[in-house]
Each structure stands twice: as structure tokens, then as C-alpha cells.
Amino acid sequence: GRDGEDGSAPGEEHGSAPGDGDGSAPGDGMSLSARMEKPPDAVSHEFEVDADDHCETSPEAHAHIVNFLNKAAQACGKTPKTLVIYDPYFCAGGTKRSFAALGFPNVVNENKDFYSVLERGEVPQHDVLVTNPPYSADHVERCITFAARNLYQHGRPYFLLLPSYCVNKPYYMSALLTGGAEGKALKEASKEETTHGG
């Protein structure tokens, strides 16, 4: 099935068990899905949502980026256990459950309206951004813009699961292929303000 009904991802060794915070998963015969906490029966959101946007990323998809996360942890001088992963788009909490099962227990994925959090300047401290944003409305553009700014202002790498049509959008080119021009300009302006006593 779509979410790996047998609990294994292509290339995943059957028989893995939860990692001990080192970004690996030693074997004990349990599939990734079997290691995860049970999802809630129902989730309500205190912000407007489009039901079509609420499709959890499969644990197997998260398993495919463990190498990226290990490299991010290494670059931050952290271990997988101490690396803080931020996913601003909450569906039903699957991000936390799957990364914990993969040995990355420090995940911020809260049932909050990301755009309100961003507007209030309350983005939580984190080391890496990993998300699968909603695809409706302007969510993808806003996510890519945030990711580029977050990289250039704070040096935080990101991994985004996006639809392929994004590569033909002007915001994609601006944010990613030109080095996050908007985020880079903000970082330079901030440096200049600090240098000149602003």
C-alpha cells in the first residue's frame, strides 16, 4: 500500500528495531511501522485546514532521509538523539512518531498554525527543517520561502517533500536556485544594521 502496509520501505532491511539515538536501527525483527506509537483516533485543529492537505508522510519516506539527518547532526556537532528536527505542518503527529522510531527523538511538530507562529516570531529553536507542506493554496511557496530564509538567516539545512510542478514556479527558482535571494538579502541587512549600531 501507499504507506508500506507491511511496514517496510524499499531497501529497508526487515528486522530493524528502534535506534538508540545514534541514527541507526539495530535489528530485533520489528518493522518501522510496528515500532511507532499508535496514531490518535482523531485530531482536531484550532486553525483552518483543508482535509485534502492532511496526508501524513509515511514512516518509510522519513527512513529514506536518515543519511541526510545524520550528516546534518554531524555538521551541527550533535548526535541523532540531540538533533532538533522541526516540522511546522502538523497533521496527526506522525512526524514525531516515525523519527522517534528511527532514532531521532527530538522533533518539534506541534498542533499549531505555522503561519501564526511565524508571524509572532515564535518559530521554535531547531537544527534542521524537515517537512511535507500542504499542496493547496500558497502553502508550498510559503514553505519554500521560509526554508530559504531559515537557511540563510540561521544556517539551518532543510529537506522538503514537494510536488514536481514546483521546479517550474518562479518562487522555486528565486528561493532555491539563486541561493535564497530574499533570505540572503535579509541576512545581509541584519548584519549591516548590527555593524552600524541599528
GROMACS .gro file of C-alpha atoms in nm:
model
  198
    1GLY     CA    1   0.000   0.000   0.000
    2ARG     CA    2   0.086   0.366  -0.012
    3ASP     CA    3   0.224   0.376   0.341
    4GLY     CA    4   0.405   0.042   0.319
    5GLU     CA    5   0.139  -0.191   0.455
    6ASP     CA    6   0.399  -0.447   0.551
    7GLY     CA    7   0.591  -0.174   0.735
    8SER     CA    8   0.900  -0.191   0.518
    9ALA     CA    9   1.033   0.063   0.276
   10PRO     CA   10   1.207  -0.024  -0.048
   11GLY     CA   11   1.562  -0.103   0.053
   12GLU     CA   12   1.477  -0.119   0.425
   13GLU     CA   13   1.611  -0.425   0.593
   14HIS     CA   14   1.338  -0.629   0.752
   15GLY     CA   15   1.408  -0.685   1.117
   16SER     CA   16   1.515  -0.337   1.226
   17ALA     CA   17   1.438  -0.210   1.575
   18PRO     CA   18   1.432   0.139   1.715
   19GLY     CA   19   1.760   0.321   1.717
   20ASP     CA   20   1.916   0.424   2.044
   21GLY     CA   21   1.967   0.780   1.932
   22ASP     CA   22   2.259   0.712   1.703
   23GLY     CA   23   2.060   0.739   1.378
   24SER     CA   24   2.068   0.367   1.316
   25ALA     CA   25   1.824   0.092   1.388
   26PRO     CA   26   1.969  -0.231   1.522
   27GLY     CA   27   1.764  -0.540   1.440
   28ASP     CA   28   1.512  -0.720   1.659
   29GLY     CA   29   1.258  -0.833   1.399
   30MET     CA   30   1.018  -0.537   1.415
   31SER     CA   31   0.920  -0.329   1.112
   32LEU     CA   32   0.939   0.050   1.125
   33SER     CA   33   0.561   0.087   1.141
   34ALA     CA   34   0.541  -0.168   1.422
   35ARG     CA   35   0.796   0.031   1.628
   36MET     CA   36   0.594   0.351   1.609
   37GLU     CA   37   0.348   0.473   1.869
   38LYS     CA   38  -0.014   0.426   1.770
   39PRO     CA   39  -0.157   0.736   1.599
   40PRO     CA   40  -0.451   0.916   1.757
   41ASP     CA   41  -0.801   0.810   1.653
   42ALA     CA   42  -0.895   1.170   1.574
   43VAL     CA   43  -0.720   1.507   1.562
   44SER     CA   44  -0.884   1.846   1.578
   45HIS     CA   45  -0.710   2.167   1.476
   46GLU     CA   46  -0.779   2.512   1.618
   47PHE     CA   47  -0.692   2.667   1.284
   48GLU     CA   48  -0.842   2.637   0.938
   49VAL     CA   49  -0.736   2.326   0.748
   50ASP     CA   50  -0.818   2.166   0.416
   51ALA     CA   51  -0.891   1.797   0.474
   52ASP     CA   52  -0.726   1.713   0.139
   53ASP     CA   53  -0.398   1.855   0.272
   54HIS     CA   54  -0.386   1.621   0.569
   55CYS     CA   55  -0.196   1.322   0.441
   56GLU     CA   56   0.078   1.204   0.677
   57THR     CA   57   0.420   1.141   0.529
   58SER     CA   58   0.489   0.768   0.551
   59PRO     CA   59   0.747   0.646   0.802
   60GLU     CA   60   0.927   0.481   0.512
   61ALA     CA   61   0.971   0.819   0.341
   62HIS     CA   62   1.125   0.951   0.663
   63ALA     CA   63   1.352   0.645   0.674
   64HIS     CA   64   1.489   0.742   0.333
   65ILE     CA   65   1.637   1.066   0.471
   66VAL     CA   66   1.821   0.921   0.771
   67ASN     CA   67   2.156   0.974   0.596
   68PHE     CA   68   2.072   1.342   0.540
   69LEU     CA   69   1.977   1.377   0.907
   70ASN     CA   70   2.294   1.202   1.022
   71LYS     CA   71   2.501   1.445   0.812
   72ALA     CA   72   2.302   1.741   0.948
   73ALA     CA   73   2.364   1.622   1.304
   74GLN     CA   74   2.734   1.580   1.232
   75ALA     CA   75   2.754   1.930   1.081
   76CYS     CA   76   2.588   2.073   1.396
   77GLY     CA   77   2.821   1.881   1.627
   78LYS     CA   78   2.526   1.681   1.756
   79THR     CA   79   2.412   1.323   1.765
   80PRO     CA   80   2.088   1.199   1.611
   81LYS     CA   81   1.948   1.187   1.964
   82THR     CA   82   2.020   1.557   2.025
   83LEU     CA   83   1.946   1.690   1.675
   84VAL     CA   84   1.632   1.906   1.684
   85ILE     CA   85   1.410   1.846   1.380
   86TYR     CA   86   1.133   2.095   1.305
   87ASP     CA   87   0.824   2.012   1.100
   88PRO     CA   88   0.593   2.315   1.112
   89TYR     CA   89   0.295   2.147   0.945
   90PHE     CA   90   0.104   1.929   1.188
   91CYS     CA   91  -0.127   1.661   1.056
   92ALA     CA   92  -0.167   1.393   1.323
   93GLY     CA   93   0.180   1.382   1.476
   94GLY     CA   94   0.323   1.111   1.252
   95THR     CA   95   0.648   1.301   1.202
   96LYS     CA   96   0.736   1.273   1.570
   97ARG     CA   97   0.638   0.908   1.587
   98SER     CA   98   0.833   0.797   1.281
   99PHE     CA   99   1.152   0.994   1.357
  100ALA     CA  100   1.150   0.865   1.717
  101ALA     CA  101   1.132   0.510   1.580
  102LEU     CA  102   1.430   0.594   1.357
  103GLY     CA  103   1.646   0.716   1.648
  104PHE     CA  104   1.571   1.090   1.622
  105PRO     CA  105   1.352   1.158   1.926
  106ASN     CA  106   1.392   1.537   1.939
  107VAL     CA  107   1.121   1.656   1.698
  108VAL     CA  108   0.911   1.972   1.715
  109ASN     CA  109   0.581   1.907   1.535
  110GLU     CA  110   0.302   2.080   1.721
  111ASN     CA  111  -0.069   2.123   1.654
  112LYS     CA  112  -0.030   2.495   1.588
  113ASP     CA  113  -0.091   2.722   1.291
  114PHE     CA  114   0.258   2.760   1.144
  115TYR     CA  115   0.181   3.095   0.983
  116SER     CA  116   0.062   3.244   1.313
  117VAL     CA  117   0.372   3.109   1.485
  118LEU     CA  118   0.589   3.264   1.212
  119GLU     CA  119   0.406   3.597   1.226
  120ARG     CA  120   0.454   3.618   1.604
  121GLY     CA  121   0.826   3.535   1.571
  122GLU     CA  122   0.782   3.219   1.777
  123VAL     CA  123   0.946   2.964   1.548
  124PRO     CA  124   1.099   2.711   1.787
  125GLN     CA  125   1.474   2.661   1.805
  126HIS     CA  126   1.578   2.377   1.576
  127ASP     CA  127   1.875   2.243   1.383
  128VAL     CA  128   1.707   2.118   1.066
  129LEU     CA  129   1.373   2.170   0.890
  130VAL     CA  130   1.203   1.858   0.752
  131THR     CA  131   0.851   1.887   0.618
  132ASN     CA  132   0.590   1.787   0.363
  133PRO     CA  133   0.380   2.104   0.336
  134PRO     CA  134   0.017   2.113   0.229
  135TYR     CA  135  -0.002   2.140  -0.150
  136SER     CA  136  -0.313   2.357  -0.176
  137ALA     CA  137  -0.334   2.737  -0.195
  138ASP     CA  138   0.007   2.904  -0.148
  139HIS     CA  139   0.144   2.666   0.118
  140VAL     CA  140   0.427   2.531  -0.100
  141GLU     CA  141   0.551   2.878  -0.193
  142ARG     CA  142   0.537   2.995   0.169
  143CYS     CA  143   0.720   2.684   0.285
  144ILE     CA  144   0.999   2.719   0.029
  145THR     CA  145   1.038   3.088   0.112
  146PHE     CA  146   1.060   3.009   0.484
  147ALA     CA  147   1.312   2.728   0.423
  148ALA     CA  148   1.540   2.955   0.217
  149ARG     CA  149   1.524   3.237   0.474
  150ASN     CA  150   1.580   2.991   0.758
  151LEU     CA  151   1.890   2.860   0.584
  152TYR     CA  152   2.043   3.199   0.513
  153GLN     CA  153   1.947   3.367   0.839
  154HIS     CA  154   2.024   3.079   1.073
  155GLY     CA  155   2.224   2.825   0.871
  156ARG     CA  156   1.959   2.556   0.915
  157PRO     CA  157   1.951   2.295   0.638
  158TYR     CA  158   1.618   2.164   0.515
  159PHE     CA  159   1.457   1.870   0.341
  160LEU     CA  160   1.120   1.932   0.176
  161LEU     CA  161   0.890   1.678   0.015
  162LEU     CA  162   0.736   1.878  -0.269
  163PRO     CA  163   0.531   1.816  -0.582
  164SER     CA  164   0.735   1.815  -0.902
  165TYR     CA  165   0.549   2.114  -1.051
  166CYS     CA  166   0.740   2.341  -0.811
  167VAL     CA  167   1.054   2.338  -1.023
  168ASN     CA  168   0.872   2.546  -1.286
  169LYS     CA  169   0.746   2.810  -1.043
  170PRO     CA  170   0.917   3.149  -1.013
  171TYR     CA  171   0.929   3.124  -0.632
  172TYR     CA  172   1.125   2.799  -0.657
  173MET     CA  173   1.387   2.950  -0.881
  174SER     CA  174   1.415   3.257  -0.660
  175ALA     CA  175   1.438   3.071  -0.332
  176LEU     CA  176   1.646   2.772  -0.428
  177LEU     CA  177   1.838   2.816  -0.748
  178THR     CA  178   1.954   3.172  -0.685
  179GLY     CA  179   2.061   3.094  -0.331
  180GLY     CA  180   1.754   3.216  -0.148
  181ALA     CA  181   1.798   3.575  -0.260
  182GLU     CA  182   1.524   3.707  -0.031
  183GLY     CA  183   1.665   3.531   0.275
  184LYS     CA  184   2.021   3.625   0.187
  185ALA     CA  185   1.924   3.993   0.149
  186LEU     CA  186   1.757   3.987   0.492
  187LYS     CA  187   2.069   3.834   0.649
  188GLU     CA  188   2.293   4.099   0.491
  189ALA     CA  189   2.058   4.379   0.603
  190SER     CA  190   2.064   4.237   0.956
  191LYS     CA  191   2.446   4.225   0.957
  192GLU     CA  192   2.466   4.580   0.829
  193GLU     CA  193   2.219   4.701   1.093
  194THR     CA  194   2.425   4.536   1.366
  195THR     CA  195   2.752   4.677   1.228
  196HIS     CA  196   2.615   5.032   1.210
  197GLY     CA  197   2.457   5.024   1.558
  198GLY     CA  198   2.094   4.988   1.442
   0.00000   0.00000   0.00000
